Amino acid sequence: DSGVTQTPKHLITATGQRVTLRCSPRSGDLSVYWYQQSLDQGLQFLIQYYNGEERAKGNILERFSAQQFPDLHSELNLSSLELGDSALYFCASSERGGSNTEAFFGQGTRLTVV
Amino acid sequence: EDQVTQSPEALRLQEGESSSLNCSYTVSGLRGLFWYRQDPGKGPEFLFTLYSAGEEKEKERLKATLTKKESFLHITAPKPEDSATYLCAVLVSGTYKYIFGTGTRLKVLA
């Protein structure tokens, strides 16, 4: 158990809808990362937050947004969903905002858009 | 452009047949290199962190090494339970992003 908790584990929704994925980082970790992994694809970095502030941005679509709350949990919001958004979404956390430290991953949310 | 390439894409080994996985990287500056194991439908599980050329880390049947251009994950006498996808990631100096390779899918046959 990595200590990173993601909910829900599975989500099935229709095109055009909006969903929210939730991540609770390991206790004490200040940094949260979101990644997308499509079928047989690598991990694509979406966005990183450190202590409530956006720290780095990757290939995140404008339809997607995220935030990190004062209690350090994070939410990834996906809107106007398309079939191609179906993927595994992973959250990871680390202790010192990416300063020579490993990231620990949650078990992911499997999103299916129908 | 910062890049991480893993080879081979897939590897089939007989139980007990040792081998190595490669992770080559081209980055402006390396802050750290990380190895993860990922089982199907699961989140990546952290294995090792390497920071500088010449560094080595070991865990059970796995040993990771680092040079200035690449890292190797050596698997000694693998067992079927070692079957998984092994991911390599780098943290680039001056950034906060981990760049992942696409992984090596390892299958160990009994």
Coordinates of C-alpha atoms in Angstrom, one line a residue:
Chain A
D1 CA 0.0 0.0 0.0
S2 CA 1.6 3.3 -1.2
G3 CA -0.5 5.4 1.1
V4 CA -2.0 7.4 -1.8
T5 CA -5.8 7.0 -2.0
Q6 CA -7.8 7.6 -5.2
T7 CA -11.6 7.5 -5.5
P8 CA -13.6 6.2 -7.2
K9 CA -11.8 3.1 -8.5
H10 CA -14.1 2.9 -11.6
L11 CA -16.2 5.4 -13.3
I12 CA -18.5 5.0 -16.3
T13 CA -20.1 8.0 -17.8
A14 CA -21.5 9.3 -21.1
T15 CA -19.9 11.7 -23.6
G16 CA -20.4 15.3 -22.8
Q17 CA -20.5 14.7 -19.1
R18 CA -18.3 16.1 -16.3
V19 CA -16.6 14.0 -13.6
T20 CA -14.4 14.6 -10.6
L21 CA -11.6 12.3 -9.5
R22 CA -10.2 12.6 -6.0
C23 CA -6.8 12.0 -4.6
S24 CA -5.6 11.9 -1.0
P25 CA -1.8 12.0 -0.8
R26 CA 0.5 10.2 1.6
S27 CA 0.5 11.7 5.0
G28 CA 3.1 14.6 5.0
D29 CA 3.4 14.8 1.3
L30 CA 3.0 18.3 -0.1
S31 CA 3.1 17.6 -3.8
V32 CA 0.4 15.9 -5.9
Y33 CA 0.8 14.8 -9.5
W34 CA -1.8 13.7 -12.0
Y35 CA -1.1 11.3 -14.9
Q36 CA -3.2 9.8 -17.6
Q37 CA -2.5 6.3 -19.0
S38 CA -4.4 5.2 -22.0
L39 CA -4.6 1.6 -23.1
D40 CA -1.0 0.3 -23.8
Q41 CA 0.3 3.8 -23.6
G42 CA 2.8 5.4 -21.3
L43 CA 2.2 7.7 -18.4
Q44 CA 1.4 11.2 -19.6
F45 CA 2.0 13.9 -17.1
L46 CA -1.0 16.3 -16.7
I47 CA -0.3 18.6 -13.8
Q48 CA 1.4 19.1 -10.5
Y49 CA 0.4 20.9 -7.3
Y50 CA 2.6 21.8 -4.4
N51 CA 1.1 22.9 -1.1
G52 CA -2.0 24.2 -2.8
E53 CA -0.4 25.9 -5.8
E54 CA 0.1 24.8 -9.3
R55 CA 3.7 24.0 -9.8
A56 CA 4.0 22.4 -13.3
K57 CA 1.8 21.7 -16.2
G58 CA 2.0 19.0 -18.8
N59 CA -0.2 18.0 -21.7
I60 CA -3.4 18.8 -19.9
L61 CA -6.4 19.6 -22.1
E62 CA -8.3 22.9 -21.5
R63 CA -11.4 20.7 -20.7
F64 CA -9.5 19.4 -17.7
S65 CA -8.7 21.2 -14.5
A66 CA -7.3 20.4 -11.1
Q67 CA -6.9 21.9 -7.7
Q68 CA -5.3 21.1 -4.4
F69 CA -7.1 22.0 -1.2
P70 CA -5.8 23.2 2.2
D71 CA -5.9 19.7 3.5
L72 CA -3.7 18.8 0.6
H73 CA -6.1 16.4 -1.2
S74 CA -6.5 17.1 -4.9
E75 CA -9.3 16.8 -7.4
L76 CA -9.1 16.4 -11.2
N77 CA -12.1 17.7 -13.0
L78 CA -12.8 16.4 -16.5
S79 CA -15.5 18.1 -18.5
S80 CA -17.2 17.7 -21.9
L81 CA -15.9 14.2 -21.9
E82 CA -15.1 12.4 -25.2
L83 CA -14.6 8.8 -26.0
G84 CA -10.8 9.3 -26.2
D85 CA -10.7 10.4 -22.6
S86 CA -11.2 6.8 -21.5
A87 CA -8.1 5.9 -19.6
L88 CA -6.6 5.2 -16.2
Y89 CA -5.9 8.3 -14.2
F90 CA -3.2 8.1 -11.6
C91 CA -2.4 10.4 -8.8
A92 CA 1.0 10.4 -7.2
S93 CA 2.5 12.3 -4.2
S94 CA 5.9 13.1 -3.0
E95 CA 7.3 14.8 0.0
R96 CA 9.3 17.8 -1.1
G97 CA 7.8 19.0 -4.3
G98 CA 9.9 16.9 -6.6
S99 CA 13.3 17.8 -5.1
N100 CA 15.2 14.6 -5.6
T101 CA 12.5 12.5 -4.2
E102 CA 10.5 9.5 -5.5
A103 CA 6.8 9.8 -6.2
F104 CA 4.3 7.2 -4.8
F105 CA 1.3 6.3 -6.9
G106 CA -2.3 5.5 -6.0
Q107 CA -4.2 2.6 -7.6
G108 CA -5.8 4.8 -10.2
T109 CA -9.3 5.6 -11.4
R110 CA -10.4 3.8 -14.5
L111 CA -12.6 6.1 -16.5
T112 CA -14.8 4.7 -19.3
V113 CA -16.6 7.2 -21.5
V114 CA -19.5 5.6 -23.5
Chain B
E1 CA 14.0 17.9 -25.8
D2 CA 14.1 15.9 -22.7
Q3 CA 13.5 12.2 -23.5
V4 CA 13.4 8.8 -21.9
T5 CA 13.6 5.6 -24.0
Q6 CA 13.3 2.1 -22.7
S7 CA 14.3 -1.1 -24.4
P8 CA 13.3 -3.7 -25.2
E9 CA 9.5 -3.0 -25.4
A10 CA 8.8 -6.6 -24.4
L11 CA 10.9 -9.4 -23.0
R12 CA 10.1 -13.1 -22.4
L13 CA 12.4 -15.0 -20.1
Q14 CA 12.4 -18.5 -18.7
E15 CA 12.4 -18.8 -15.0
G16 CA 16.0 -18.4 -13.8
E17 CA 17.2 -16.7 -17.0
S18 CA 18.9 -13.5 -16.0
S19 CA 18.7 -10.4 -18.2
S20 CA 18.8 -6.6 -18.2
L21 CA 16.4 -3.8 -19.1
N22 CA 17.7 -0.6 -20.5
C23 CA 16.6 3.0 -19.9
S24 CA 18.4 5.7 -21.9
Y25 CA 17.8 9.3 -21.3
T26 CA 18.6 12.7 -22.9
V27 CA 18.0 15.5 -20.5
S28 CA 19.5 18.9 -19.9
G29 CA 20.3 17.9 -16.3
L30 CA 19.4 14.9 -14.2
R31 CA 18.1 15.3 -10.7
G32 CA 17.1 11.7 -10.2
L33 CA 16.2 8.5 -12.1
F34 CA 13.5 6.2 -10.8
W35 CA 12.5 2.7 -11.5
Y36 CA 8.9 1.5 -11.0
R37 CA 7.1 -1.8 -11.4
Q38 CA 3.5 -1.8 -12.7
D39 CA 1.1 -4.7 -12.8
P40 CA -1.9 -4.6 -15.2
G41 CA -4.6 -2.1 -14.1
K42 CA -2.5 -1.1 -11.0
G43 CA -0.6 2.0 -10.0
P44 CA 3.2 2.0 -10.5
E45 CA 5.1 0.7 -7.5
F46 CA 8.3 2.4 -6.6
L47 CA 11.5 0.4 -6.7
F48 CA 14.6 2.5 -6.8
T49 CA 16.0 6.0 -7.0
L50 CA 19.4 6.7 -8.5
Y51 CA 21.0 10.1 -8.4
S52 CA 24.5 10.0 -9.9
A53 CA 26.6 8.0 -12.3
G54 CA 28.1 4.9 -10.8
E55 CA 25.4 4.5 -8.2
E56 CA 23.8 1.1 -7.7
K57 CA 20.8 -0.1 -5.7
E58 CA 19.6 -3.7 -5.0
K59 CA 16.4 -5.3 -3.9
E60 CA 15.9 -9.0 -3.9
R61 CA 16.5 -10.2 -7.5
L62 CA 16.7 -6.6 -8.9
K63 CA 19.7 -4.4 -9.3
A64 CA 19.6 -0.9 -10.8
T65 CA 22.7 0.9 -12.1
L66 CA 23.2 4.3 -13.5
T67 CA 25.7 5.9 -16.0
K68 CA 25.7 9.4 -17.5
K69 CA 23.4 8.3 -20.4
E70 CA 21.5 5.3 -19.3
S71 CA 20.3 3.0 -16.5
F72 CA 20.0 -0.7 -16.4
L73 CA 17.7 -2.9 -14.4
H74 CA 19.3 -6.3 -13.9
I75 CA 17.0 -9.2 -13.1
T76 CA 18.9 -12.2 -11.6
A77 CA 17.2 -15.6 -11.7
P78 CA 13.7 -14.2 -12.3
K79 CA 10.6 -15.9 -11.1
P80 CA 7.1 -15.8 -12.7
E81 CA 6.0 -13.3 -10.1
D82 CA 8.5 -10.8 -11.5
S83 CA 6.3 -10.6 -14.6
A84 CA 5.2 -6.9 -14.9
T85 CA 5.9 -3.7 -16.8
Y86 CA 9.0 -1.9 -15.6
L87 CA 9.0 1.8 -15.9
C88 CA 11.8 4.2 -15.8
A89 CA 11.4 7.9 -15.1
V90 CA 13.7 10.9 -14.8
L91 CA 13.3 14.2 -12.9
V92 CA 15.0 16.9 -14.9
S93 CA 17.0 19.7 -13.2
G94 CA 15.1 22.9 -12.9
T95 CA 11.7 21.2 -13.4
Y96 CA 9.2 19.5 -11.3
K97 CA 8.1 17.0 -13.9
Y98 CA 8.8 13.3 -13.9
I99 CA 9.3 12.1 -17.5
F100 CA 8.4 8.4 -17.9
G101 CA 9.5 6.0 -20.5
T102 CA 6.9 3.7 -22.1
G103 CA 8.2 0.7 -20.2
T104 CA 9.4 -2.9 -20.7
R105 CA 6.8 -5.6 -20.5
L106 CA 8.5 -8.6 -18.8
K107 CA 7.0 -12.0 -18.9
V108 CA 8.8 -14.8 -16.9
L109 CA 7.7 -18.3 -17.9
A110 CA 7.7 -21.2 -15.4

